[in-house]
Coordinates of C-alpha atoms in Angstrom, one line a residue:
X1 CA 111.5 94.7 115.2
X2 CA 114.2 93.3 117.5
X3 CA 117.7 94.3 116.8
X4 CA 119.7 92.2 116.7
X5 CA 116.9 89.7 115.9
X6 CA 117.7 86.0 116.6
X7 CA 114.6 84.6 115.0
X8 CA 112.5 86.4 112.5
X9 CA 109.1 85.5 110.9
X10 CA 110.9 83.2 108.4
X11 CA 112.5 81.0 111.1
X12 CA 111.2 77.4 111.4
X13 CA 110.1 78.1 115.0
X14 CA 108.7 81.6 114.2
X15 CA 109.7 85.1 115.2
X16 CA 110.7 86.1 118.7
X17 CA 107.9 87.7 120.8
X18 CA 108.5 89.1 124.3
X19 CA 107.7 92.1 126.6
X20 CA 109.4 95.3 125.7
X21 CA 109.7 99.0 126.4
X22 CA 110.0 101.3 123.4
X23 CA 110.9 105.0 123.3
X24 CA 110.8 107.1 120.1
X25 CA 112.4 110.5 120.7
X26 CA 110.9 113.6 119.2
X27 CA 108.2 111.9 117.2
X28 CA 104.5 111.4 117.6
X29 CA 104.2 107.6 117.3
X30 CA 101.9 104.7 118.3
X31 CA 102.9 101.2 119.3
X32 CA 101.3 98.4 121.4
X33 CA 101.2 98.3 125.2
X34 CA 100.6 101.0 127.8
X35 CA 101.5 104.5 126.6
X36 CA 104.0 106.4 128.8
X37 CA 104.7 109.3 126.4
X38 CA 106.0 112.5 127.9
X39 CA 108.2 115.5 127.0
X40 CA 107.7 115.2 123.2
X41 CA 108.8 111.6 123.2
X42 CA 106.6 108.6 122.6
X43 CA 107.0 105.6 124.9
X44 CA 105.2 102.3 125.4
X45 CA 105.5 99.6 128.0
X46 CA 104.4 96.2 126.6
X47 CA 104.0 93.4 129.2
X48 CA 102.6 90.9 126.8
X49 CA 104.4 88.8 124.2
X50 CA 104.9 91.1 121.2
X51 CA 107.4 92.6 118.8
X52 CA 108.6 96.2 119.0
X53 CA 107.3 98.4 116.2
X54 CA 105.8 101.8 115.7
X55 CA 103.9 104.0 113.2
X56 CA 104.4 107.8 113.2
X57 CA 101.9 110.5 112.3
X58 CA 99.2 112.7 113.7
X59 CA 95.8 111.4 114.7
X60 CA 92.5 112.3 116.4
X61 CA 91.7 109.8 119.1
X62 CA 88.3 108.3 119.8
X63 CA 88.0 106.3 123.1
X64 CA 85.6 103.5 123.8
X65 CA 83.4 103.7 126.9
X66 CA 81.6 101.2 129.2
X67 CA 82.2 97.7 127.8
X68 CA 84.6 99.2 125.2
X69 CA 86.9 100.8 127.8
X70 CA 90.5 100.2 126.8
X71 CA 89.8 100.3 123.0
X72 CA 90.7 103.4 121.0
X73 CA 90.6 104.4 117.4
X74 CA 93.2 106.8 115.9
X75 CA 91.9 108.8 112.9
X76 CA 93.7 111.2 110.6
X77 CA 93.3 114.7 112.0
X78 CA 90.4 116.7 110.8
X79 CA 88.0 113.9 109.7
X80 CA 84.3 114.6 110.1
X81 CA 81.4 113.2 112.1
X82 CA 80.8 110.3 109.6
X83 CA 84.3 108.9 110.2
X84 CA 84.0 109.3 113.9
X85 CA 80.7 107.4 113.8
X86 CA 82.3 104.7 111.8
X87 CA 85.2 104.6 114.3
X88 CA 82.7 104.1 117.2
X89 CA 81.2 101.2 115.2
X90 CA 84.6 99.6 114.8
X91 CA 85.3 100.1 118.5
X92 CA 82.0 98.4 119.3
X93 CA 82.9 95.5 117.0
X94 CA 86.3 95.1 118.8
X95 CA 84.5 95.2 122.1
X96 CA 82.1 92.6 121.0
X97 CA 84.9 90.3 119.8
X98 CA 86.7 90.8 123.2
X99 CA 83.6 89.8 125.1
X100 CA 83.0 86.8 122.8
X101 CA 86.5 85.4 123.3
X102 CA 86.2 86.0 127.0
X103 CA 83.3 83.5 127.1
X104 CA 85.5 81.0 125.2
X105 CA 89.0 81.4 126.8
X106 CA 88.5 83.3 130.0
X107 CA 89.0 86.9 131.3
X108 CA 90.4 89.2 128.6
X109 CA 94.1 90.1 128.9
X110 CA 94.7 93.6 130.2
X111 CA 96.1 94.9 126.9
X112 CA 95.0 98.2 125.3
X113 CA 93.5 97.8 121.9
X114 CA 94.3 100.4 119.3
X115 CA 92.6 100.7 115.8
X116 CA 95.1 102.8 113.9
X117 CA 94.4 104.4 110.5
X118 CA 97.4 104.1 108.2
X119 CA 98.2 104.7 104.6
X120 CA 100.6 101.8 104.5
X121 CA 100.8 98.4 106.3
X122 CA 97.0 97.9 106.7
X123 CA 96.2 94.4 108.0
X124 CA 99.2 94.1 110.4
X125 CA 98.5 93.6 114.0
X126 CA 100.5 92.8 117.1
X127 CA 99.4 92.6 120.7
X128 CA 96.4 94.9 120.4
X129 CA 97.8 97.4 117.9
X130 CA 95.7 96.9 114.7
X131 CA 96.6 98.8 111.5
X132 CA 93.6 99.6 109.3
X133 CA 93.5 101.3 105.9
X134 CA 91.8 104.7 105.8
X135 CA 88.9 103.1 103.9
X136 CA 87.9 101.2 107.0
X137 CA 86.9 104.5 108.6
X138 CA 85.5 106.1 105.5
X139 CA 83.1 103.4 104.4
X140 CA 79.4 103.7 105.1
X141 CA 79.3 100.4 107.0
X142 CA 81.5 97.7 108.5
X143 CA 82.9 95.6 105.7
X144 CA 83.9 91.9 105.8
X145 CA 87.7 92.6 105.4
X146 CA 87.9 95.0 108.3
X147 CA 85.7 92.8 110.5
X148 CA 87.9 89.8 109.9
X149 CA 91.1 91.8 110.6
X150 CA 89.7 93.1 113.9
X151 CA 88.3 89.7 114.9
X152 CA 91.5 87.8 114.2
X153 CA 93.6 90.5 116.0
X154 CA 91.4 90.4 119.1
X155 CA 91.8 86.6 119.1
X156 CA 95.5 87.0 119.1
X157 CA 95.3 88.8 122.5
X158 CA 94.8 85.3 123.9
X159 CA 96.6 83.2 121.3
X160 CA 100.0 84.8 121.1
X161 CA 100.1 87.9 123.3
X162 CA 98.9 86.6 126.6
X163 CA 100.0 83.0 125.9
X164 CA 103.1 82.9 123.7
X165 CA 102.9 80.7 120.6
X166 CA 106.2 79.0 119.8
X167 CA 107.7 76.1 118.0
X168 CA 107.4 74.5 114.6
X169 CA 104.1 74.9 113.0
X170 CA 103.3 78.0 115.1
X171 CA 101.4 79.6 112.3
X172 CA 98.7 76.9 112.4
X173 CA 97.9 78.3 115.9
X174 CA 98.7 82.0 115.5
X175 CA 97.0 82.4 112.2
X176 CA 94.9 79.2 111.5
X177 CA 93.3 78.9 115.0
X178 CA 92.6 82.7 115.2
X179 CA 90.9 82.6 111.8
X180 CA 88.7 79.7 112.9
X181 CA 87.6 81.4 116.2
X182 CA 87.2 84.8 114.3
X183 CA 84.7 83.1 112.0
X184 CA 82.8 81.9 115.0
X185 CA 82.6 85.5 116.2
X186 CA 81.5 86.6 112.7
X187 CA 78.7 84.0 112.9
X188 CA 77.6 85.2 116.3
X189 CA 77.8 88.9 115.3
X190 CA 76.5 88.9 111.7
X191 CA 74.8 85.6 111.3
X192 CA 75.4 82.2 109.7
X193 CA 75.3 83.4 106.1
X194 CA 78.1 85.9 106.8
X195 CA 80.3 83.2 108.4
X196 CA 79.7 80.8 105.6
X197 CA 80.6 83.5 103.1
X198 CA 84.0 83.9 104.9
X199 CA 84.5 80.1 104.9
X200 CA 83.7 80.0 101.2
X201 CA 86.4 82.6 100.5
X202 CA 88.8 80.6 102.6
X203 CA 88.1 77.6 100.3
X204 CA 88.4 79.5 97.1
X205 CA 91.7 81.1 98.2
X206 CA 93.2 77.8 99.5
X207 CA 92.1 75.7 96.4
X208 CA 94.3 77.9 94.3
X209 CA 97.4 76.6 96.0
X210 CA 96.2 73.2 97.4
X211 CA 98.1 71.1 94.8
X212 CA 101.5 72.7 95.6
X213 CA 101.1 73.2 99.3
X214 CA 103.6 72.0 101.9
X215 CA 102.6 70.1 105.1
X216 CA 101.2 72.6 107.6
X217 CA 103.5 71.5 110.4
X218 CA 106.6 72.1 108.4
X219 CA 105.8 75.1 106.2
X220 CA 107.6 78.4 107.0
X221 CA 107.3 82.0 105.9
X222 CA 109.9 81.2 103.2
X223 CA 107.3 79.1 101.4
X224 CA 105.3 81.1 98.8
X225 CA 102.1 79.4 99.9
X226 CA 102.6 80.0 103.7
X227 CA 100.2 82.8 104.4
X228 CA 97.4 81.3 102.4
X229 CA 98.0 77.8 103.8
X230 CA 98.4 78.3 107.5
X231 CA 95.5 80.7 107.8
X232 CA 93.0 79.1 105.4
X233 CA 93.8 75.4 105.6
X234 CA 94.7 75.8 109.3
X235 CA 91.3 77.3 110.0
X236 CA 89.7 74.3 108.2
X237 CA 91.6 71.8 110.2
X238 CA 90.6 73.3 113.5
X239 CA 87.0 73.5 112.3
X240 CA 87.2 69.8 111.5
X241 CA 88.6 69.0 114.9
X242 CA 85.9 71.1 116.5
X243 CA 83.3 69.1 114.6
X244 CA 84.7 65.8 115.6
X245 CA 85.2 66.4 119.4
X246 CA 82.3 68.8 119.9
X247 CA 82.3 72.5 120.6
X248 CA 82.4 72.2 124.4
X249 CA 85.3 69.8 124.4
X250 CA 87.2 71.8 121.9
X251 CA 86.9 75.1 123.8
X252 CA 87.7 73.4 127.1
X253 CA 90.8 71.8 125.6
X254 CA 92.0 75.1 124.1
X255 CA 91.4 76.9 127.4
X256 CA 93.5 74.4 129.3
X257 CA 96.3 74.7 126.7
X258 CA 96.3 78.5 126.9
X259 CA 96.4 78.4 130.7
X260 CA 99.3 75.9 130.7
X261 CA 101.2 77.8 128.0
X262 CA 101.4 81.0 130.0
X263 CA 103.8 79.4 132.5
X264 CA 105.4 76.8 130.2
X265 CA 108.8 78.1 128.9
X266 CA 107.9 76.5 125.6
X267 CA 104.6 78.4 125.5
X268 CA 101.7 77.0 123.5
X269 CA 103.0 74.7 120.7
X270 CA 101.4 72.8 117.9
X271 CA 102.8 69.6 119.4
X272 CA 101.1 70.2 122.7
X273 CA 97.8 71.0 121.0
X274 CA 98.0 67.8 118.9
X275 CA 98.7 65.7 122.0
X276 CA 95.8 67.2 123.9
X277 CA 93.3 66.7 121.1
X278 CA 94.6 63.3 120.2
X279 CA 94.2 62.2 123.8
X280 CA 90.6 63.3 123.8
X281 CA 89.3 61.1 121.0
X282 CA 92.0 58.4 120.7
X283 CA 93.6 57.1 117.6
X284 CA 91.0 58.3 115.1
X285 CA 91.5 62.0 115.8
X286 CA 95.3 61.5 116.1
X287 CA 95.4 59.9 112.7
X288 CA 93.3 62.7 111.2
X289 CA 95.6 65.4 112.7
X290 CA 98.7 63.6 111.6
X291 CA 97.4 63.4 108.0
X292 CA 96.1 67.0 107.9
X293 CA 99.2 68.5 109.5
X294 CA 102.1 66.3 108.4
X295 CA 101.1 65.5 104.8
X296 CA 100.2 67.6 101.8
X297 CA 96.5 67.8 101.1
X298 CA 95.4 64.8 99.0
X299 CA 91.7 64.4 99.8
X300 CA 89.4 64.9 96.9
X301 CA 85.8 63.8 97.4
X302 CA 83.5 63.1 94.5
X303 CA 79.7 62.5 94.1
X304 CA 78.0 60.7 91.3
X305 CA 74.7 61.3 89.7
X306 CA 71.7 60.0 91.7
X307 CA 70.0 56.8 90.4
X308 CA 66.9 55.0 91.5
X309 CA 67.2 51.3 92.3
X310 CA 64.8 48.9 93.9
X311 CA 62.5 51.7 95.1
X312 CA 65.3 53.9 96.7
X313 CA 67.7 56.5 95.5
X314 CA 71.5 56.0 95.6
X315 CA 74.6 57.9 94.5
X316 CA 78.1 56.6 94.1
X317 CA 80.8 58.3 96.2
X318 CA 84.6 58.3 95.8
X319 CA 87.5 59.3 98.0
X320 CA 90.8 59.9 96.2
X321 CA 92.6 60.7 99.5
X322 CA 94.8 58.6 101.7
X323 CA 92.5 58.6 104.8
X324 CA 89.0 57.4 105.5
X325 CA 86.3 60.1 105.8
X326 CA 82.9 60.0 107.5
X327 CA 80.8 62.6 105.8
X328 CA 77.2 63.8 105.5
X329 CA 75.7 63.5 102.0
X330 CA 72.9 65.9 101.0
X331 CA 70.3 65.3 98.3
X332 CA 67.8 67.7 96.8
X333 CA 64.5 66.5 95.3
X334 CA 62.6 68.0 92.4
X335 CA 60.3 69.8 94.9
X336 CA 63.3 71.4 96.6
X337 CA 63.3 69.2 99.7
X338 CA 66.7 68.5 101.2
X339 CA 67.4 65.0 102.4
X340 CA 70.5 64.0 104.4
X341 CA 72.3 60.8 105.0
X342 CA 75.8 59.8 106.2
X343 CA 78.5 57.7 104.6
X344 CA 81.9 56.3 105.3
X345 CA 84.2 56.4 102.3
X346 CA 87.5 54.4 102.6
X347 CA 90.8 55.8 101.3
X348 CA 91.4 55.5 97.5
X349 CA 88.0 53.7 97.2
X350 CA 84.3 54.0 96.5
X351 CA 81.2 54.0 98.6
X352 CA 77.5 54.5 98.2
X353 CA 75.0 56.9 99.7
X354 CA 71.4 55.6 100.1
X355 CA 68.4 57.9 100.5
X356 CA 65.4 56.1 101.8
X357 CA 61.8 57.4 101.5
X358 CA 62.9 60.1 99.1
X359 CA 61.3 60.8 95.7
X360 CA 62.8 62.1 92.5
X361 CA 66.2 63.2 93.7
X362 CA 67.8 65.6 91.2
X363 CA 71.2 66.4 92.8
X364 CA 73.6 65.0 95.4
X365 CA 76.4 66.7 97.3
X366 CA 79.1 65.1 99.4
X367 CA 80.3 66.9 102.5
X368 CA 77.9 69.9 102.1
X369 CA 79.4 71.5 105.2
X370 CA 82.8 71.4 103.5
X371 CA 84.6 70.2 106.6
X372 CA 87.5 68.5 104.8
X373 CA 90.2 70.5 103.1
X374 CA 90.3 69.2 99.5
X375 CA 92.2 69.6 96.3
X376 CA 89.1 70.2 94.3
X377 CA 85.6 71.1 95.5
X378 CA 84.1 71.3 92.0
X379 CA 83.2 67.6 91.9
X380 CA 81.5 67.5 95.3
X381 CA 78.1 67.9 93.7
X382 CA 76.4 66.1 90.8
X383 CA 75.2 67.4 88.4
X384 CA 78.1 69.9 88.5
X385 CA 77.5 73.5 89.2
X386 CA 79.7 76.4 88.0
X387 CA 83.1 76.5 89.8
X388 CA 83.2 79.7 91.7
X389 CA 86.8 80.8 91.1
X390 CA 87.0 79.9 87.4
X391 CA 83.5 81.1 86.7
X392 CA 84.0 84.4 88.3
X393 CA 87.2 84.9 86.4
X394 CA 85.3 84.0 83.2
X395 CA 82.4 86.4 84.0
X396 CA 84.9 89.2 84.6
X397 CA 86.7 88.4 81.3
X398 CA 83.4 88.5 79.4
X399 CA 82.6 91.8 81.0
X400 CA 86.0 93.2 80.1
X401 CA 85.5 92.0 76.5
X402 CA 82.1 93.9 76.5
X403 CA 80.2 90.6 76.1
X404 CA 77.7 91.9 78.6
X405 CA 74.8 89.5 77.9
X406 CA 77.1 86.5 78.4
X407 CA 78.6 88.0 81.6
X408 CA 75.0 88.5 82.9
X409 CA 74.0 84.9 82.1
X410 CA 77.1 83.4 83.8
X411 CA 76.7 85.7 86.9
X412 CA 73.0 84.5 87.2
X413 CA 74.2 80.9 87.0
X414 CA 76.7 81.5 89.8
X415 CA 74.0 83.2 91.9
X416 CA 71.6 80.3 91.3
X417 CA 74.2 78.0 92.8
X418 CA 75.4 80.4 95.5
X419 CA 72.8 83.1 96.2
X420 CA 75.0 85.0 98.7
X421 CA 78.0 85.2 96.4
X422 CA 78.6 89.0 96.4
X423 CA 81.4 88.8 93.8
X424 CA 78.9 87.4 91.3
X425 CA 76.3 90.0 92.2
X426 CA 78.8 92.7 91.5
X427 CA 79.4 91.3 88.0
X428 CA 75.6 91.0 87.4
X429 CA 74.9 94.6 88.5
X430 CA 77.7 96.0 86.3
X431 CA 76.6 93.9 83.3
X432 CA 73.0 95.0 83.6
X433 CA 74.2 98.6 83.9
X434 CA 76.3 98.2 80.7
X435 CA 73.2 96.8 79.0
X436 CA 71.2 99.9 80.1
X437 CA 68.9 97.8 82.2
X438 CA 68.9 100.5 84.9
X439 CA 66.0 99.3 87.1
X440 CA 67.4 95.7 87.3
X441 CA 70.9 97.0 88.0
X442 CA 69.6 99.3 90.7
X443 CA 67.9 96.4 92.4
X444 CA 71.2 94.3 92.4
X445 CA 73.3 97.3 93.7
X446 CA 70.8 98.0 96.5
X447 CA 70.9 94.4 97.5
X448 CA 74.7 94.5 97.8
X449 CA 74.5 97.6 100.0
X450 CA 72.0 95.8 102.3
X451 CA 74.3 92.9 102.9
X452 CA 74.9 92.2 106.5
X453 CA 78.6 92.1 106.0
X454 CA 79.5 93.5 102.6
X455 CA 82.8 93.2 100.8
X456 CA 84.7 96.5 100.3
X457 CA 84.2 95.8 96.5
X458 CA 80.4 95.5 97.1
X459 CA 80.3 98.9 98.7
X460 CA 82.4 100.5 96.0
X461 CA 80.8 99.0 92.9
X462 CA 77.2 99.3 94.2
X463 CA 77.8 103.0 95.0
X464 CA 79.4 103.5 91.6
X465 CA 76.5 101.8 89.9
X466 CA 73.9 103.8 91.8
X467 CA 75.8 107.0 91.0
X468 CA 75.9 106.1 87.3
X469 CA 72.1 105.5 87.3
X470 CA 71.5 108.8 89.0
X471 CA 73.7 110.6 86.4
X472 CA 71.7 109.0 83.6
X473 CA 68.5 110.3 85.3
X474 CA 70.0 113.9 85.4
X475 CA 70.5 113.8 89.2
X476 CA 74.1 115.2 89.2
X477 CA 74.3 116.0 92.9
X478 CA 73.1 112.6 93.9
X479 CA 75.5 111.0 91.4
X480 CA 78.4 113.0 92.9
X481 CA 77.6 111.8 96.4
X482 CA 77.4 108.1 95.3
X483 CA 80.7 108.4 93.4
X484 CA 82.3 109.9 96.5
X485 CA 81.0 106.9 98.5
X486 CA 82.6 104.6 96.0
X487 CA 86.0 106.4 96.2
X488 CA 85.8 106.4 100.0
X489 CA 85.2 102.7 100.0
X490 CA 88.8 102.4 98.8
X491 CA 88.2 98.8 97.6
X492 CA 90.3 98.4 94.5
X493 CA 92.0 100.3 91.8
X494 CA 89.4 99.8 89.1
X495 CA 86.4 101.0 91.1
X496 CA 88.3 104.0 92.4
X497 CA 89.5 105.0 89.0
X498 CA 86.1 104.7 87.4
X499 CA 84.4 106.6 90.3
X500 CA 86.9 109.4 90.1
X501 CA 86.4 109.9 86.4
X502 CA 82.6 109.8 86.7
X503 CA 82.6 112.2 89.7
X504 CA 84.5 114.8 87.6
X505 CA 81.9 114.4 84.9
X506 CA 79.0 114.8 87.3
X507 CA 80.6 118.0 88.8
X508 CA 81.7 119.5 85.4
X509 CA 79.3 122.4 85.8
X510 CA 80.8 123.6 89.1
X511 CA 84.0 121.7 90.1
X512 CA 85.5 122.2 93.6
X513 CA 89.0 123.5 93.2
X514 CA 91.3 124.6 96.0
X515 CA 93.4 127.6 94.7
X516 CA 96.4 126.8 96.9
X517 CA 96.5 123.2 95.5
X518 CA 96.1 124.5 92.0
X519 CA 99.0 126.9 92.4
X520 CA 101.2 124.2 93.8
X521 CA 100.4 121.9 90.8
X522 CA 101.3 124.7 88.4
X523 CA 104.6 125.2 90.2
X524 CA 105.3 121.5 90.1
X525 CA 104.7 121.5 86.4
X526 CA 107.2 124.3 85.9
X527 CA 109.8 122.5 88.1
X528 CA 109.4 119.2 86.1
X529 CA 109.7 121.0 82.8
X530 CA 112.9 122.7 84.1
X531 CA 114.3 119.3 85.0
X532 CA 116.3 120.5 88.0
X533 CA 116.5 117.8 90.6
X534 CA 117.1 120.2 93.5
X535 CA 114.0 122.2 92.7
X536 CA 111.8 119.2 92.3
X537 CA 113.1 117.6 95.4
X538 CA 112.0 120.5 97.6
X539 CA 108.4 120.0 96.4
X540 CA 108.2 116.3 97.4
X541 CA 108.0 114.9 100.9
X542 CA 111.5 113.5 101.8
X543 CA 111.8 109.8 101.2
X544 CA 108.7 109.6 98.9
X545 CA 108.3 109.1 95.1
X546 CA 112.0 108.5 94.5
X547 CA 111.3 106.5 91.3
X548 CA 109.0 109.2 90.0
X549 CA 111.7 111.9 90.6
X550 CA 114.3 109.8 88.8
X551 CA 112.1 109.4 85.7
X552 CA 111.1 113.0 85.3
X553 CA 114.7 114.1 85.9
X554 CA 116.4 111.3 84.0
X555 CA 114.2 111.7 80.9
X556 CA 113.3 115.4 81.1
X557 CA 109.9 115.9 79.6
X558 CA 109.7 118.1 76.5
X559 CA 106.2 119.1 77.7
X560 CA 104.4 118.6 81.0
X561 CA 101.1 120.3 81.6
X562 CA 98.5 119.5 84.3
X563 CA 95.0 120.8 84.4
X564 CA 93.3 120.6 87.8
X565 CA 89.9 119.0 87.5
X566 CA 88.9 118.8 91.1
X567 CA 90.3 118.9 94.7
X568 CA 89.2 117.2 97.9
X569 CA 90.3 117.8 101.4
X570 CA 91.1 114.4 102.8
X571 CA 91.9 115.5 106.4
X572 CA 93.4 118.5 108.1
X573 CA 96.7 118.3 106.3
X574 CA 96.1 116.3 103.0
X575 CA 94.4 117.3 99.7
X576 CA 93.6 114.9 96.8
X577 CA 94.0 116.6 93.4
X578 CA 92.5 115.1 90.3
X579 CA 94.4 116.3 87.2
X580 CA 94.4 115.8 83.5
X581 CA 98.0 115.5 82.2
X582 CA 99.5 116.1 78.8
X583 CA 103.2 115.2 78.5
X584 CA 105.8 114.6 75.8
X585 CA 108.9 112.5 76.6
X586 CA 111.5 111.3 74.1
X587 CA 109.4 112.6 71.3
X588 CA 106.3 110.6 72.3
X589 CA 103.1 112.4 73.4
X590 CA 101.1 111.0 76.4
X591 CA 97.8 112.0 78.0
X592 CA 95.5 110.8 80.7
X593 CA 94.6 111.5 84.3
X594 CA 96.3 111.2 87.7
X595 CA 95.5 111.8 91.4
X596 CA 98.1 113.7 93.4
X597 CA 98.1 113.6 97.2
X598 CA 99.4 116.8 98.7
X599 CA 100.3 117.2 102.3
X600 CA 100.8 120.5 104.2
X601 CA 104.1 120.3 106.1
X602 CA 106.0 123.2 107.6
X603 CA 103.3 125.6 106.4
X604 CA 103.8 124.6 102.7
X605 CA 102.2 122.0 100.4
X606 CA 104.3 119.1 99.2
X607 CA 103.6 116.1 96.9
X608 CA 103.3 113.1 99.2
X609 CA 101.9 110.4 96.8
X610 CA 100.5 109.7 93.4
X611 CA 97.5 107.6 94.0
X612 CA 96.4 107.0 90.4
X613 CA 98.4 107.5 87.2
X614 CA 96.6 106.6 84.0
X615 CA 98.8 108.5 81.5
X616 CA 99.3 106.6 78.3

């Protein structure tokens, strides 16, 4: 980052972005911009608006060709053909995003794009440098999280890098607008269902903080709701504006703003965007943007039960917000037919939706496209359906309490209301597996794997479930492969922990153990039992695991014994070691499992990280 830094990301007007030249002496490093490295030093010239940063390490580079020229992936050294194939898929995805945005905003900026595998900082991007977790390259297919990170980062080549984004409320453009256009790309690349799933996740995330959110135009990075608010509500506001003015007008206006912002000392500002869109549609759009950007969210739309009166069906509507809304209202008949009408609901008032020539309406939903940011989406439909966020939490609670039949029933209710809700299908598959309904569970897990754009958790839990089913059928080798897929998905702690434990069980007849790693663990055990700080310190990568070292030295264990269960070569220099631990500290015995990450540096192994530690 800049030093000294006049404005950081917590400033009202946002952080400082500008061209830079960065040189890192004696270190292999990657940053954004054009690489000018030479003589053992890493150097980068960045002509776009960016912030100076770098990551250090060693990588294998995969370069894009043809339409993907200028896009590269940086993988940990020594990874195999599967990871390189996945890297090529991600390069193609980034290329597709770049081409898509070119059709919207004009010729792509001449900025190199780098997809960089990191162990820390995944999700950060700046002017073409995109940090991705190792799991993004190890998974069997492109997942929704990685796709959105790349899509948003490529969008910021135009919105932020080529045209600077400055001024109060800059996050609504830098994060909210890019999320909106990224979802447009997801829709084009993976289909409408995948895009709607992303929007649904935006709504679920935003609804958790909607009642304590600050106005978008005045929120800053110091507000605890900032990242959730500017990205998710911001994307909703731009989608609403796009709906009201029309896609062609919206894109033309944004293109004009981006062009003007390149030469304007003030750059692209939220004030300029509001003025441009307000001028397009007059006072109605201006009033909407004023309310959505300058006021906290207060809209809450409600639908009443359908009733039949005088030969036609009607439903009461209510708007608890402070602005008038014009919305579609959808009804579903007993035969499954969908009927649409439109209604205007005044602020703090009631209205009525009328469905002519419809028979036997059984449910009504206001704003089925979910265009308006709301405080509560649960009362949009009558009769009510399970609320996604609270029902998912309850389904997971029931599963954790081993009430598997109830968890299954609730997951099925959620899927009946939202058939593409992957989170509910994960719970359903796991509940069926716990109930020993192997064939039904297998069907759900395979459906998750076949999703066009699966969640990382979908890849992890479906692979775990299929591995467990294979193990029950006596197919140990197949089970081991599936558990490995679940671990490589790197989705969440619980799935990784469970998959590692089951893989050890599947391979119990012939575990894979690297003797050098086993010897190192034995030496580490002896050093920890000895309690000598200087000896332990030489076995740990400098700067890492400081707290662990303090604990084992400060409260020297009376006993510390590790049994190596399995080892796995992660890349050319790193080894993961699954161990069973038995310790005794302050007279209390502990046991459990852990995963040590060893790295070869200077010709010797050192402890670099402890990925899992379940010793109780």
